[in-house]
Each structure stands twice: as C-alpha cells, then as structure tokens.
mmCIF file of C-alpha atoms in Angstrom:
data_model
loop_
_atom_site.group_PDB
_atom_site.id
_atom_site.type_symbol
_atom_site.label_atom_id
_atom_site.label_comp_id
_atom_site.label_asym_id
_atom_site.label_seq_id
_atom_site.Cartn_x
_atom_site.Cartn_y
_atom_site.Cartn_z
ATOM 1 C CA MET A 1 -12.916 44.924 -101.251
ATOM 2 C CA ALA A 2 -14.245 45.382 -97.999
ATOM 3 C CA SER A 3 -12.054 48.266 -96.084
ATOM 4 C CA THR A 4 -10.149 46.099 -92.509
ATOM 5 C CA PRO A 5 -12.072 46.998 -88.989
ATOM 6 C CA ARG A 6 -9.989 49.817 -87.523
ATOM 7 C CA TYR A 7 -9.971 48.586 -84.006
ATOM 8 C CA ALA A 8 -9.038 50.528 -80.620
ATOM 9 C CA TYR A 9 -8.200 50.022 -76.491
ATOM 10 C CA VAL A 10 -8.805 53.345 -75.064
ATOM 11 C CA THR A 11 -8.025 54.830 -71.494
ATOM 12 C CA LEU A 12 -7.753 57.802 -69.842
ATOM 13 C CA ILE A 13 -5.217 59.036 -67.548
ATOM 14 C CA THR A 14 -6.060 62.670 -65.453
ATOM 15 C CA ARG A 15 -2.971 62.355 -63.083
ATOM 16 C CA ALA A 16 -0.115 61.232 -62.404
ATOM 17 C CA SER A 17 -0.581 59.355 -59.539
ATOM 18 C CA TYR A 18 -2.154 56.509 -62.232
ATOM 19 C CA LEU A 19 1.016 55.441 -64.197
ATOM 20 C CA ALA A 20 1.798 52.285 -64.038
ATOM 21 C CA GLY A 21 -1.370 51.498 -64.399
ATOM 22 C CA VAL A 22 -1.795 52.698 -67.697
ATOM 23 C CA VAL A 23 1.948 51.326 -68.222
ATOM 24 C CA LEU A 24 0.896 48.076 -67.075
ATOM 25 C CA LEU A 25 -2.580 48.375 -69.254
ATOM 26 C CA ALA A 26 -0.313 48.793 -72.196
ATOM 27 C CA ASP A 27 2.276 45.836 -71.108
ATOM 28 C CA THR A 28 0.191 42.949 -70.610
ATOM 29 C CA LEU A 29 -2.428 44.104 -73.950
ATOM 30 C CA ARG A 30 0.938 43.751 -76.019
ATOM 31 C CA ARG A 31 2.024 40.821 -73.747
ATOM 32 C CA HIS A 32 -1.285 38.653 -74.145
ATOM 33 C CA GLY A 33 -0.884 39.602 -78.279
ATOM 34 C CA SER A 34 -3.100 41.733 -78.537
ATOM 35 C CA ARG A 35 -2.671 43.027 -82.459
ATOM 36 C CA HIS A 36 -4.440 46.968 -82.121
ATOM 37 C CA PRO A 37 -3.788 50.367 -79.804
ATOM 38 C CA LEU A 38 -4.064 52.140 -77.200
ATOM 39 C CA ILE A 39 -5.053 55.100 -77.021
ATOM 40 C CA VAL A 40 -4.074 57.643 -74.015
ATOM 41 C CA LEU A 41 -6.237 59.889 -72.519
ATOM 42 C CA TYR A 42 -4.386 62.944 -70.764
ATOM 43 C CA THR A 43 -5.931 65.741 -69.767
ATOM 44 C CA PRO A 44 -3.561 69.163 -69.100
ATOM 45 C CA LYS A 45 -2.240 68.926 -65.920
ATOM 46 C CA LEU A 46 -1.065 64.971 -66.281
ATOM 47 C CA SER A 47 2.604 66.402 -64.709
ATOM 48 C CA ALA A 48 5.409 66.702 -67.322
ATOM 49 C CA ASP A 49 6.928 63.669 -66.028
ATOM 50 C CA ALA A 50 4.203 61.460 -66.546
ATOM 51 C CA VAL A 51 3.327 62.445 -70.188
ATOM 52 C CA ARG A 52 7.478 62.168 -70.412
ATOM 53 C CA ALA A 53 6.789 58.591 -69.460
ATOM 54 C CA LEU A 54 3.993 58.169 -72.224
ATOM 55 C CA GLU A 55 6.386 59.529 -75.042
ATOM 56 C CA LEU A 56 8.717 57.006 -74.415
ATOM 57 C CA GLU A 57 6.028 53.406 -73.562
ATOM 58 C CA ALA A 58 4.263 54.967 -77.306
ATOM 59 C CA PRO A 59 6.754 53.081 -79.868
ATOM 60 C CA ARG A 60 7.624 49.854 -77.746
ATOM 61 C CA GLN A 61 3.783 49.890 -77.043
ATOM 62 C CA ASN A 62 1.733 50.758 -79.336
ATOM 63 C CA LEU A 63 0.071 54.569 -77.436
ATOM 64 C CA ILE A 64 -2.289 56.590 -79.474
ATOM 65 C CA LEU A 65 -1.544 59.301 -76.740
ATOM 66 C CA ARG A 66 -4.147 62.790 -76.984
ATOM 67 C CA LYS A 67 -4.518 65.231 -74.760
ATOM 68 C CA CYS A 68 -8.245 66.043 -74.088
ATOM 69 C CA LYS A 69 -10.017 68.412 -72.589
ATOM 70 C CA TYR A 70 -11.995 67.752 -68.744
ATOM 71 C CA LEU A 71 -15.400 66.962 -68.882
ATOM 72 C CA LEU A 72 -17.457 68.374 -66.143
ATOM 73 C CA PRO A 73 -20.853 69.784 -65.675
ATOM 74 C CA PRO A 74 -22.264 73.070 -67.122
ATOM 75 C CA GLY A 75 -22.057 75.430 -64.180
ATOM 76 C CA ASP A 76 -22.913 75.787 -60.445
ATOM 77 C CA THR A 77 -24.181 72.297 -60.431
ATOM 78 C CA LYS A 78 -24.997 70.901 -57.537
ATOM 79 C CA ILE A 79 -22.834 67.264 -57.456
ATOM 80 C CA THR A 80 -22.770 64.534 -54.892
ATOM 81 C CA LEU A 81 -19.798 62.197 -55.022
ATOM 82 C CA ILE A 82 -19.232 59.032 -53.675
ATOM 83 C CA ALA A 83 -15.293 59.466 -54.064
ATOM 84 C CA GLN A 84 -13.062 63.177 -54.173
ATOM 85 C CA ARG A 85 -10.795 60.324 -56.251
ATOM 86 C CA PHE A 86 -14.193 60.326 -58.385
ATOM 87 C CA GLU A 87 -14.359 63.899 -59.061
ATOM 88 C CA ASP A 88 -12.570 63.906 -63.079
ATOM 89 C CA THR A 89 -14.319 61.118 -64.643
ATOM 90 C CA TRP A 90 -16.639 62.726 -66.232
ATOM 91 C CA THR A 91 -13.818 63.476 -68.757
ATOM 92 C CA LYS A 92 -14.078 59.591 -69.440
ATOM 93 C CA LEU A 93 -17.234 60.476 -71.524
ATOM 94 C CA ARG A 94 -14.554 61.722 -74.195
ATOM 95 C CA VAL A 95 -14.198 58.693 -75.248
ATOM 96 C CA PHE A 96 -17.150 58.863 -77.521
ATOM 97 C CA GLU A 97 -15.797 62.438 -78.839
ATOM 98 C CA LEU A 98 -12.127 61.523 -79.518
ATOM 99 C CA CYS A 99 -11.902 57.897 -80.854
ATOM 100 C CA VAL A 100 -15.549 58.970 -83.822
ATOM 101 C CA ASP A 101 -12.001 57.329 -86.151
ATOM 102 C CA PHE A 102 -12.636 53.394 -84.804
ATOM 103 C CA ASP A 103 -14.808 50.945 -85.896
ATOM 104 C CA VAL A 104 -14.928 49.900 -82.171
ATOM 105 C CA VAL A 105 -14.008 51.134 -79.780
ATOM 106 C CA CYS A 106 -13.031 49.382 -76.906
ATOM 107 C CA TYR A 107 -12.648 51.419 -73.489
ATOM 108 C CA LEU A 108 -9.904 50.200 -70.020
ATOM 109 C CA ASP A 109 -8.865 51.591 -66.771
ATOM 110 C CA ALA A 110 -6.222 52.517 -65.364
ATOM 111 C CA ASP A 111 -6.916 50.218 -62.675
ATOM 112 C CA MET A 112 -6.664 46.819 -65.733
ATOM 113 C CA ALA A 113 -4.720 44.558 -66.490
ATOM 114 C CA ILE A 114 -5.186 41.351 -69.218
ATOM 115 C CA PHE A 115 -4.414 38.432 -67.650
ATOM 116 C CA ASN A 116 -4.143 34.553 -68.984
ATOM 117 C CA ARG A 117 -5.110 35.378 -73.472
ATOM 118 C CA ASN A 118 -5.526 37.909 -75.503
ATOM 119 C CA MET A 119 -8.538 40.128 -74.933
ATOM 120 C CA ASP A 120 -8.506 40.887 -78.663
ATOM 121 C CA THR A 121 -12.088 39.094 -79.275
ATOM 122 C CA ILE A 122 -14.167 41.097 -77.721
ATOM 123 C CA PHE A 123 -14.482 43.699 -81.410
ATOM 124 C CA GLU A 124 -15.725 40.837 -83.400
ATOM 125 C CA ARG A 125 -17.923 40.326 -80.044
ATOM 126 C CA ALA A 126 -18.984 43.582 -80.421
ATOM 127 C CA GLU A 127 -19.269 44.044 -84.058
ATOM 128 C CA ARG A 128 -21.474 40.607 -83.976
ATOM 129 C CA GLU A 129 -23.939 41.349 -81.222
ATOM 130 C CA LEU A 130 -24.113 44.730 -80.322
ATOM 131 C CA PRO A 131 -26.729 47.602 -82.865
ATOM 132 C CA GLU A 132 -24.612 50.980 -83.573
ATOM 133 C CA GLY A 133 -25.928 53.363 -80.017
ATOM 134 C CA TRP A 134 -25.252 49.890 -77.352
ATOM 135 C CA LEU A 135 -22.831 49.311 -74.897
ATOM 136 C CA GLY A 136 -21.729 46.579 -73.830
ATOM 137 C CA ALA A 137 -20.416 46.267 -70.245
ATOM 138 C CA ASN A 138 -20.485 44.591 -66.659
ATOM 139 C CA HIS A 139 -22.541 45.214 -63.795
ATOM 140 C CA CYS A 140 -21.968 46.346 -61.102
ATOM 141 C CA CYS A 141 -21.595 44.095 -58.598
ATOM 142 C CA VAL A 142 -24.006 44.978 -54.912
ATOM 143 C CA CYS A 143 -22.861 42.600 -53.099
ATOM 144 C CA ASN A 144 -22.208 45.242 -49.937
ATOM 145 C CA ARG A 145 -20.508 42.691 -48.171
ATOM 146 C CA ASP A 146 -18.147 45.113 -46.322
ATOM 147 C CA LYS A 147 -21.595 47.004 -45.555
ATOM 148 C CA ASP A 148 -19.968 50.021 -46.452
ATOM 149 C CA PRO A 149 -22.853 52.331 -45.111
ATOM 150 C CA TRP A 150 -22.675 55.222 -48.015
ATOM 151 C CA ALA A 151 -24.076 51.668 -50.037
ATOM 152 C CA PRO A 152 -28.054 51.842 -51.588
ATOM 153 C CA ALA A 153 -29.903 50.355 -49.126
ATOM 154 C CA ASP A 154 -31.197 47.447 -51.895
ATOM 155 C CA TRP A 155 -26.274 46.921 -52.431
ATOM 156 C CA HIS A 156 -26.707 42.935 -50.667
ATOM 157 C CA ARG A 157 -25.985 39.754 -52.374
ATOM 158 C CA GLU A 158 -29.428 38.693 -53.554
ATOM 159 C CA ASN A 159 -30.628 41.743 -55.920
ATOM 160 C CA CYS A 160 -26.673 41.241 -56.801
ATOM 161 C CA ALA A 161 -26.749 40.311 -61.039
ATOM 162 C CA TYR A 162 -23.647 37.612 -60.713
ATOM 163 C CA THR A 163 -25.646 35.588 -57.394
ATOM 164 C CA PRO A 164 -27.552 33.941 -59.371
ATOM 165 C CA VAL A 165 -25.036 32.246 -61.844
ATOM 166 C CA SER A 166 -21.864 30.055 -61.598
ATOM 167 C CA HIS A 167 -19.556 28.568 -64.025
ATOM 168 C CA PRO A 168 -18.662 27.536 -66.554
ATOM 169 C CA GLY A 169 -22.284 28.890 -67.408
ATOM 170 C CA GLY A 170 -20.997 32.881 -66.547
ATOM 171 C CA LEU A 171 -18.863 33.240 -68.659
ATOM 172 C CA THR A 172 -21.199 33.229 -71.722
ATOM 173 C CA ARG A 173 -24.811 33.480 -70.799
ATOM 174 C CA PRO A 174 -24.479 35.814 -68.404
ATOM 175 C CA THR A 175 -27.193 37.997 -66.299
ATOM 176 C CA GLN A 176 -29.136 40.911 -68.125
ATOM 177 C CA PRO A 177 -30.217 43.579 -67.755
ATOM 178 C CA PRO A 178 -33.080 44.352 -67.851
ATOM 179 C CA SER A 179 -35.440 44.567 -71.014
ATOM 180 C CA SER A 180 -37.008 48.617 -72.173
ATOM 181 C CA ASP A 181 -39.713 49.450 -70.376
ATOM 182 C CA GLY A 182 -40.537 51.889 -72.578
ATOM 183 C CA ASN A 183 -39.081 55.226 -70.322
ATOM 184 C CA GLU A 184 -35.520 55.245 -71.531
ATOM 185 C CA ASP A 185 -35.908 58.155 -72.231
ATOM 186 C CA ASP A 186 -37.060 59.563 -69.069
ATOM 187 C CA LEU A 187 -35.234 61.771 -66.863
ATOM 188 C CA ASN A 188 -35.888 60.694 -63.709
ATOM 189 C CA PRO A 189 -31.979 58.481 -62.508
ATOM 190 C CA ILE A 190 -32.484 55.290 -61.679
ATOM 191 C CA ALA A 191 -32.092 55.196 -57.891
ATOM 192 C CA SER A 192 -35.540 56.672 -58.409
ATOM 193 C CA LEU A 193 -37.427 53.200 -59.721
ATOM 194 C CA PRO A 194 -38.328 51.148 -57.006
ATOM 195 C CA GLU A 195 -35.767 48.690 -54.399
ATOM 196 C CA GLY A 196 -34.563 45.680 -55.717
ATOM 197 C CA PRO A 197 -33.260 43.199 -59.272
ATOM 198 C CA SER A 198 -35.468 45.178 -61.314
ATOM 199 C CA ARG A 199 -32.645 48.643 -60.324
ATOM 200 C CA THR A 200 -29.905 47.376 -59.583
ATOM 201 C CA HIS A 201 -29.629 44.832 -62.864
ATOM 202 C CA ARG A 202 -29.429 47.630 -64.659
ATOM 203 C CA LEU A 203 -26.623 49.122 -62.963
ATOM 204 C CA LEU A 204 -23.013 49.404 -64.720
ATOM 205 C CA ASN A 205 -20.176 49.018 -64.191
ATOM 206 C CA GLY A 206 -17.847 51.997 -65.933
ATOM 207 C CA GLY A 207 -14.028 49.978 -66.017
ATOM 208 C CA MET A 208 -14.506 48.490 -69.341
ATOM 209 C CA PHE A 209 -17.271 48.931 -72.458
ATOM 210 C CA VAL A 210 -17.221 48.853 -75.572
ATOM 211 C CA PHE A 211 -19.077 50.282 -78.100
ATOM 212 C CA ARG A 212 -19.372 51.080 -82.143
ATOM 213 C CA PRO A 213 -18.727 54.799 -82.409
ATOM 214 C CA THR A 214 -20.683 57.216 -85.018
ATOM 215 C CA PRO A 215 -20.532 60.686 -85.049
ATOM 216 C CA GLN A 216 -24.323 60.399 -83.674
ATOM 217 C CA LEU A 217 -23.725 58.652 -81.358
ATOM 218 C CA ARG A 218 -21.638 61.743 -80.023
ATOM 219 C CA ASP A 219 -23.640 64.926 -80.060
ATOM 220 C CA SER A 220 -26.365 62.691 -78.795
ATOM 221 C CA LEU A 221 -24.495 61.476 -75.086
ATOM 222 C CA LEU A 222 -22.321 65.492 -75.515
ATOM 223 C CA ASP A 223 -25.635 66.666 -75.079
ATOM 224 C CA PHE A 224 -27.467 64.641 -72.590
ATOM 225 C CA PHE A 225 -23.738 64.999 -70.450
ATOM 226 C CA GLN A 226 -24.613 69.361 -71.373
ATOM 227 C CA THR A 227 -28.415 69.913 -71.076
ATOM 228 C CA ASN A 228 -29.565 67.687 -67.744
ATOM 229 C CA THR A 229 -27.943 69.174 -64.787
ATOM 230 C CA ARG A 230 -30.699 67.763 -62.339
ATOM 231 C CA LEU A 231 -29.519 64.443 -62.964
ATOM 232 C CA LEU A 232 -26.284 64.353 -63.179
ATOM 233 C CA SER A 233 -26.973 66.121 -59.472
ATOM 234 C CA THR A 234 -28.183 62.251 -58.489
ATOM 235 C CA PHE A 235 -25.169 60.777 -59.148
ATOM 236 C CA LYS A 236 -22.820 59.356 -57.311
ATOM 237 C CA PHE A 237 -20.314 57.379 -59.305
ATOM 238 C CA PRO A 238 -20.564 59.832 -61.588
ATOM 239 C CA ASP A 239 -19.848 58.342 -65.552
ATOM 240 C CA GLN A 240 -21.088 54.665 -64.865
ATOM 241 C CA ASP A 241 -23.922 55.969 -63.384
ATOM 242 C CA PHE A 242 -24.456 58.231 -66.643
ATOM 243 C CA LEU A 243 -23.723 55.563 -69.041
ATOM 244 C CA ALA A 244 -25.886 53.429 -66.668
ATOM 245 C CA HIS A 245 -28.674 55.635 -67.138
ATOM 246 C CA PHE A 246 -27.686 56.923 -71.069
ATOM 247 C CA PHE A 247 -27.868 53.050 -72.249
ATOM 248 C CA ARG A 248 -30.677 52.435 -70.079
ATOM 249 C CA GLY A 249 -32.279 49.052 -71.992
ATOM 250 C CA ARG A 250 -30.012 49.686 -74.628
ATOM 251 C CA TRP A 251 -27.068 48.339 -73.190
ATOM 252 C CA ARG A 252 -25.656 44.491 -72.959
ATOM 253 C CA ALA A 253 -24.063 42.473 -70.191
ATOM 254 C CA LEU A 254 -20.666 40.617 -71.244
ATOM 255 C CA GLY A 255 -18.918 37.640 -68.976
ATOM 256 C CA TRP A 256 -17.432 38.680 -65.606
ATOM 257 C CA GLN A 257 -13.939 37.532 -67.337
ATOM 258 C CA TYR A 258 -14.063 40.544 -69.267
ATOM 259 C CA ASN A 259 -14.414 43.642 -66.209
ATOM 260 C CA ALA A 260 -13.478 40.871 -63.412
ATOM 261 C CA LEU A 261 -13.615 42.855 -60.223
ATOM 262 C CA LYS A 262 -11.186 41.687 -57.710
ATOM 263 C CA THR A 263 -13.290 41.562 -55.056
ATOM 264 C CA MET A 264 -15.747 39.264 -56.692
ATOM 265 C CA ARG A 265 -12.958 36.675 -55.677
ATOM 266 C CA TYR A 266 -14.469 36.080 -52.622
ATOM 267 C CA TRP A 267 -17.354 37.422 -53.565
ATOM 268 C CA HIS A 268 -18.475 35.406 -55.589
ATOM 269 C CA GLU A 269 -17.093 32.587 -55.523
ATOM 270 C CA SER A 270 -18.940 29.648 -57.495
ATOM 271 C CA LEU A 271 -17.857 32.008 -60.586
ATOM 272 C CA TRP A 272 -14.933 32.849 -59.932
ATOM 273 C CA ARG A 273 -12.252 31.676 -61.968
ATOM 274 C CA ASP A 274 -8.638 32.544 -61.596
ATOM 275 C CA ASP A 275 -7.734 30.949 -64.961
ATOM 276 C CA GLU A 276 -9.922 32.629 -66.689
ATOM 277 C CA VAL A 277 -9.666 35.664 -66.311
ATOM 278 C CA VAL A 278 -9.153 38.443 -68.973
ATOM 279 C CA CYS A 279 -9.330 41.928 -67.819
ATOM 280 C CA LEU A 280 -9.334 42.108 -64.070
ATOM 281 C CA HIS A 281 -9.749 44.841 -62.939
ATOM 282 C CA TYR A 282 -8.105 46.535 -59.363
ATOM 283 C CA ILE A 283 -11.186 48.661 -57.932
ATOM 284 C CA VAL A 284 -10.610 50.181 -54.181
ATOM 285 C CA ASP A 285 -7.163 50.346 -53.601
ATOM 286 C CA LYS A 286 -4.188 50.392 -56.256
ATOM 287 C CA PRO A 287 -1.767 47.046 -55.986
ATOM 288 C CA TRP A 288 1.050 49.560 -56.628
ATOM 289 C CA ALA A 289 0.234 51.497 -53.639
ATOM 290 C CA CYS A 290 2.001 49.208 -51.735
ATOM 291 C CA ARG A 291 3.424 45.588 -51.406
ATOM 292 C CA VAL A 292 1.624 42.811 -50.631
ATOM 293 C CA SER A 293 3.247 41.196 -47.137
ATOM 294 C CA ALA A 294 5.904 38.493 -46.444
ATOM 295 C CA GLU A 295 2.581 36.725 -46.090
ATOM 296 C CA GLY A 296 0.755 37.593 -48.792
ATOM 297 C CA VAL A 297 -0.942 40.325 -47.030
ATOM 298 C CA ALA A 298 -2.260 43.056 -49.665
ATOM 299 C CA GLY A 299 -5.694 44.991 -49.828
ATOM 300 C CA TYR A 300 -7.673 47.734 -47.815
ATOM 301 C CA LYS A 301 -8.835 44.480 -45.669
ATOM 302 C CA GLY A 302 -5.322 42.422 -46.434
ATOM 303 C CA ARG A 303 -8.094 39.716 -48.715
ATOM 304 C CA ASP A 304 -6.267 40.587 -52.084
ATOM 305 C CA GLY A 305 -2.444 39.172 -51.628
ATOM 306 C CA VAL A 306 -2.735 36.788 -54.564
ATOM 307 C CA THR A 307 -4.718 39.646 -57.102
ATOM 308 C CA HIS A 308 -2.203 42.175 -56.221
ATOM 309 C CA ARG A 309 0.649 39.726 -56.381
ATOM 310 C CA TRP A 310 0.193 39.242 -60.250
ATOM 311 C CA TRP A 311 -0.454 42.908 -60.742
ATOM 312 C CA TRP A 312 4.021 42.477 -59.541
ATOM 313 C CA ASP A 313 4.487 39.962 -61.521
ATOM 314 C CA ALA A 314 3.623 41.678 -64.062
ATOM 315 C CA TYR A 315 5.766 44.254 -62.781
ATOM 316 C CA GLU A 316 8.199 43.325 -61.664
ATOM 317 C CA ARG A 317 8.505 41.419 -65.336
ATOM 318 C CA TRP A 318 8.379 44.722 -67.388
ATOM 319 C CA GLU A 319 10.604 46.643 -64.654
ATOM 320 C CA GLU A 320 13.233 43.910 -65.411
ATOM 321 C CA GLU A 321 12.587 43.888 -69.370
ATOM 322 C CA ARG A 322 12.324 48.088 -69.841
ATOM 323 C CA LEU A 323 15.949 47.929 -67.640
ATOM 324 C CA GLY A 324 17.159 45.163 -70.611
ATOM 325 C CA GLY A 325 16.810 46.212 -72.962
ATOM 326 C CA GLY A 326 15.365 45.362 -76.099
ATOM 327 C CA ASN A 327 12.501 44.634 -77.952
ATOM 328 C CA HIS A 328 10.671 41.185 -76.075
ATOM 329 C CA PHE A 329 6.573 41.699 -78.440
ATOM 330 C CA LEU A 330 8.236 41.123 -82.412
ATOM 331 C CA SER A 331 7.056 37.485 -81.634
ATOM 332 C CA ASN A 332 3.791 39.205 -80.576
ATOM 333 C CA THR A 333 3.130 41.607 -82.241
ATOM 334 C CA ASN A 334 2.530 42.328 -86.278
ATOM 335 C CA PRO A 335 6.316 45.650 -86.469
ATOM 336 C CA SER A 336 2.687 47.021 -89.701
ATOM 337 C CA SER A 337 -0.360 47.736 -87.678
ATOM 338 C CA SER A 338 1.597 48.642 -84.129
ATOM 339 C CA GLY A 339 4.535 50.729 -86.371
ATOM 340 C CA GLU A 340 7.374 50.175 -84.553
ATOM 341 C CA LYS A 341 10.396 48.481 -86.595
ATOM 342 C CA ALA A 342 12.343 45.752 -85.028
ATOM 343 C CA ASN A 343 15.739 46.332 -84.152
ATOM 344 C CA THR A 344 17.549 45.232 -85.436
ATOM 345 C CA THR A 345 21.701 47.260 -84.233
ATOM 346 C CA SER A 346 23.723 47.566 -82.009
ATOM 347 C CA GLY A 347 22.596 51.060 -81.505
ATOM 348 C CA LYS A 348 19.023 50.506 -81.173
ATOM 349 C CA ALA A 349 19.524 48.630 -78.413
ATOM 350 C CA ALA A 350 21.952 50.856 -77.078
ATOM 351 C CA ASP A 351 18.990 53.663 -77.340
ATOM 352 C CA ASP A 352 16.508 51.493 -75.761
ATOM 353 C CA GLY A 353 19.085 50.996 -72.621
ATOM 354 C CA VAL A 354 18.421 54.414 -72.020
ATOM 355 C CA ALA A 355 15.209 54.669 -72.965
ATOM 356 C CA GLY A 356 14.453 52.611 -71.105
ATOM 357 C CA ARG A 357 15.801 53.276 -67.266
ATOM 358 C CA GLU A 358 14.725 56.243 -68.400
ATOM 359 C CA VAL A 359 11.488 55.148 -67.819
ATOM 360 C CA VAL A 360 11.342 52.920 -65.466
ATOM 361 C CA ALA A 361 13.249 56.016 -63.239
ATOM 362 C CA LEU A 362 9.331 57.985 -63.756
ATOM 363 C CA VAL A 363 6.963 55.530 -63.238
ATOM 364 C CA ARG A 364 8.731 54.120 -59.625
ATOM 365 C CA LYS A 365 8.341 57.937 -58.100
ATOM 366 C CA GLY A 366 4.619 56.640 -58.270
ATOM 367 C CA VAL A 367 5.211 52.196 -57.314
ATOM 368 C CA ALA A 368 5.785 51.513 -53.788
ATOM 369 C CA PRO A 369 9.526 50.774 -53.521
ATOM 370 C CA PRO A 370 9.900 46.533 -52.746
ATOM 371 C CA LEU A 371 9.982 45.508 -48.396
ATOM 372 C CA GLY A 372 12.889 47.265 -47.127
ATOM 373 C CA VAL A 373 14.836 48.476 -50.296
ATOM 374 C CA SER A 374 15.438 52.479 -50.506
ATOM 375 C CA ASP A 375 17.971 52.999 -52.466
ATOM 376 C CA GLY A 376 18.054 54.112 -55.854
ATOM 377 C CA TRP A 377 13.522 54.696 -55.703
ATOM 378 C CA LEU A 378 12.440 57.813 -55.312
ATOM 379 C CA GLN A 379 9.075 58.827 -53.381
ATOM 380 C CA VAL A 380 6.924 60.798 -52.867
ATOM 381 C CA ASP A 381 5.539 62.709 -50.710
ATOM 382 C CA ASP A 382 2.043 62.444 -53.518
ATOM 383 C CA PRO A 383 -1.468 62.472 -51.967
ATOM 384 C CA ASP A 384 -3.081 61.260 -55.189
ATOM 385 C CA LEU A 385 -0.867 58.019 -54.626
ATOM 386 C CA GLN A 386 -1.909 57.902 -50.934
ATOM 387 C CA ALA A 387 -5.709 58.579 -51.677
ATOM 388 C CA ILE A 388 -5.619 55.345 -53.879
ATOM 389 C CA GLY A 389 -3.520 53.503 -50.972
ATOM 390 C CA ALA A 390 -5.327 51.276 -48.529
ATOM 391 C CA SER A 391 -7.216 54.287 -46.955
ATOM 392 C CA VAL A 392 -8.560 54.673 -50.148
ATOM 393 C CA GLN A 393 -11.889 53.233 -48.719
ATOM 394 C CA GLY A 394 -11.959 56.854 -46.030
ATOM 395 C CA PHE A 395 -14.920 58.021 -48.791
ATOM 396 C CA ALA A 396 -15.846 61.680 -49.243
ATOM 397 C CA ASN A 397 -18.933 62.591 -46.714
ATOM 398 C CA ASN A 398 -21.209 62.794 -49.524
ATOM 399 C CA LYS A 399 -21.530 67.016 -49.262
ATOM 400 C CA ALA A 400 -22.723 67.962 -52.449
ATOM 401 C CA THR A 401 -20.038 70.677 -54.309
ATOM 402 C CA SER A 402 -19.517 73.109 -57.432
ATOM 403 C CA SER A 403 -17.701 71.210 -60.529
ATOM 404 C CA SER A 404 -14.808 73.889 -60.890
ATOM 405 C CA SER A 405 -13.133 74.684 -63.923
ATOM 406 C CA LYS A 406 -10.221 73.333 -65.298
ATOM 407 C CA ASP A 407 -7.729 74.118 -67.560
#
C-alpha cells in the first residue's frame, strides 16, 4: 500500500518584528481548514519572547519549530540590496536544506495570510504539474506605477506578466515564463538580458513557492550558492533573484490568487477579485505596524485600507479567542495530524487561558495599539518595527556592503 504523501508549509522568522505575521499566517491556515503543519524556521538571534510565543502557539496551530543558522554569501562578497531589511532573506534558501523529509513543501513569507478558502490543494497540484527539480511560483509584478527610482528601466506596466491576463483566466491560465533558452546554466544574470518582457517575465516573487524536496536539489542549490559569488553580487532582491536564476527555464507560474500582492488590487483591477484571494501578500509596509485609520486609510500610500482591514479583522478574532481560551480548531483540524488532543477538561481550558493571555501579551509588543488606546499595550521603540511601517520605502541607497558573519 502506498504511503500517504507528507506535505508541509514553511515560513521563516529572523526578527521579532515579524512575530505577529507568523502568528496570523498560522492562525489563518488553520482557520481555513489546512490539515498540514507549518514549519517555522527561526534564527539564533530571534528574541526569547518571540520564541516563547511560538512555543505557546505550536500545539494549537500545528507548528513545527526548527532553529536554523543564517545563510549568507561566502566571504567578502559584495552585496547590493534594494533595502537593508532584505539582508536576512538569503536564509530563506534553508528551506531546500531542512525540509527533505517531506514530499512537497510550500514556502510562505511571514507577511502573508490566508483568506476565503483552504490552500491545501496547492500540494496535489504541485505533485501533478511540477517535474522533479522544478519550482511553482508567481511572477514579480514589475508595473512600478509609483515610479520608484530603484526599479530597472523596463519595470513598467507593458512588461508586467500580469497585464495580459484578466479574470477569470488569471486564476488558471497565468502568463508562463519563457521556455528554456538553452542558457539555464549561464552565469550571466537575468538582469543582463535585453530589456522587455523576455526578461521581466522570467522574474518571480519569492514570497510563495512550492517544490518537491530531494537531496539532489538541496545539494545542487547550495553548491550553486556557495560557488557563484560574482553572480550573487548582482542580486538586489536576494532570495527571489537567486531563485529566478537558479530555476531559469525550470519554474511554472501559478494563479495570482496564491500570492496576491496587495498592490495588485489597484494596479491590476481587471485581474483582482476580493473573493478569489487565497494567500494575500502584504508587501511593502506591514499591517500590524499601524492601525487602519478611522477614515479607512492604511498603507504607505494610503491605498491599502481594505486589505489591511482584513488582516486586523483576523488578528482581532485570534486575540479574542486566545484571551477566551478553548480550542477553536477542532472542527477544522484532524487531531491525529495536528498532534493536538481535544480540550475535554476544565483544567486544560484553564491552562489554555493562561497560555493565551501570555502569548497575546508577547505578540502585542510588536503590534500597533487600537486607535486612542494605550492601556495594556506595551509599545517598544523597535527600529525593526519602524522599518516595516509607513516609512518602509525609505530604501537603502543601493550601496554595496560586505556580508557579515552572524552567530
């Protein structure tokens, strides 16, 4: 008899300022009925409070916590980053190293949340559609309608892979990246290709991707990372530029709904439908860094009130249930798959209530308080939290820096 396939979601947290994001990602996965664990990779310098919060959430949310070392380019590789906050994202590539005990893995950034429906079908789709050694992902949106000066010259609407598609075709028939050109092993970066769709349609967004782990893929990817420092020095978005190059000619585009960039709601109106979003990606500023205003305004440009409100609604449900105690996932989760037993005793309920109050207090340290409220909310002057708030687009000056060692 064939064994049951093993599937898992994975995310990465390197800074406590993303704790609220991880908690809501886990909560919304479970709320929408996912039956598979979320592996949380965390780095050695993650604060003790953040680790404690994850430990408290683990039995309720079917989390598997795995401590991992930072992954940085070798030696004194010169790295040019769009923003300093991307310096830790190389570590995302550890997912290929640490998850070979699963048949299919779906990576999700810590600034994502699940809405409308269960996402678990992504695993069966990957097994059915992805050859071994391939990646399933979503295109990078290159519209640059805000005219950010750091963007390449060919980043405009006409060259965006989302522009040619509309609803409902975009759900099942997305623009596919160019087929193999025979140069997949070429060390020339994608950025060196002629400007235009033949280049921009090769770019992917690294917030969500799915793959079939194997030791061979792990070894090949990590060897490429360690031996091509000249190439790494050209990447401005570390992990996703690396993935786009490494899987050049070997990745398949998925429907936009699996990595719904929040800006697409007003940049790709003919494609976006609120009720089709499965996995919402809160790129740029993060919703937990600032409440939605009384006028419904949110986001660094003031255009994200709707999608940020979705996040806050989900957060408020999580907090209310955690403060109330009890197990609210029994109807959605198979206890044998989650490792969590039914809450049948008053003692268990009391213990859960104590843990709930503790985890809420810990998460609140990195969450904006309600408008006009300060009591019960510990506000920390955290530069990491400020860096993901409304001033997030104060990008680094594209100055090359040497990679530094971390514990």
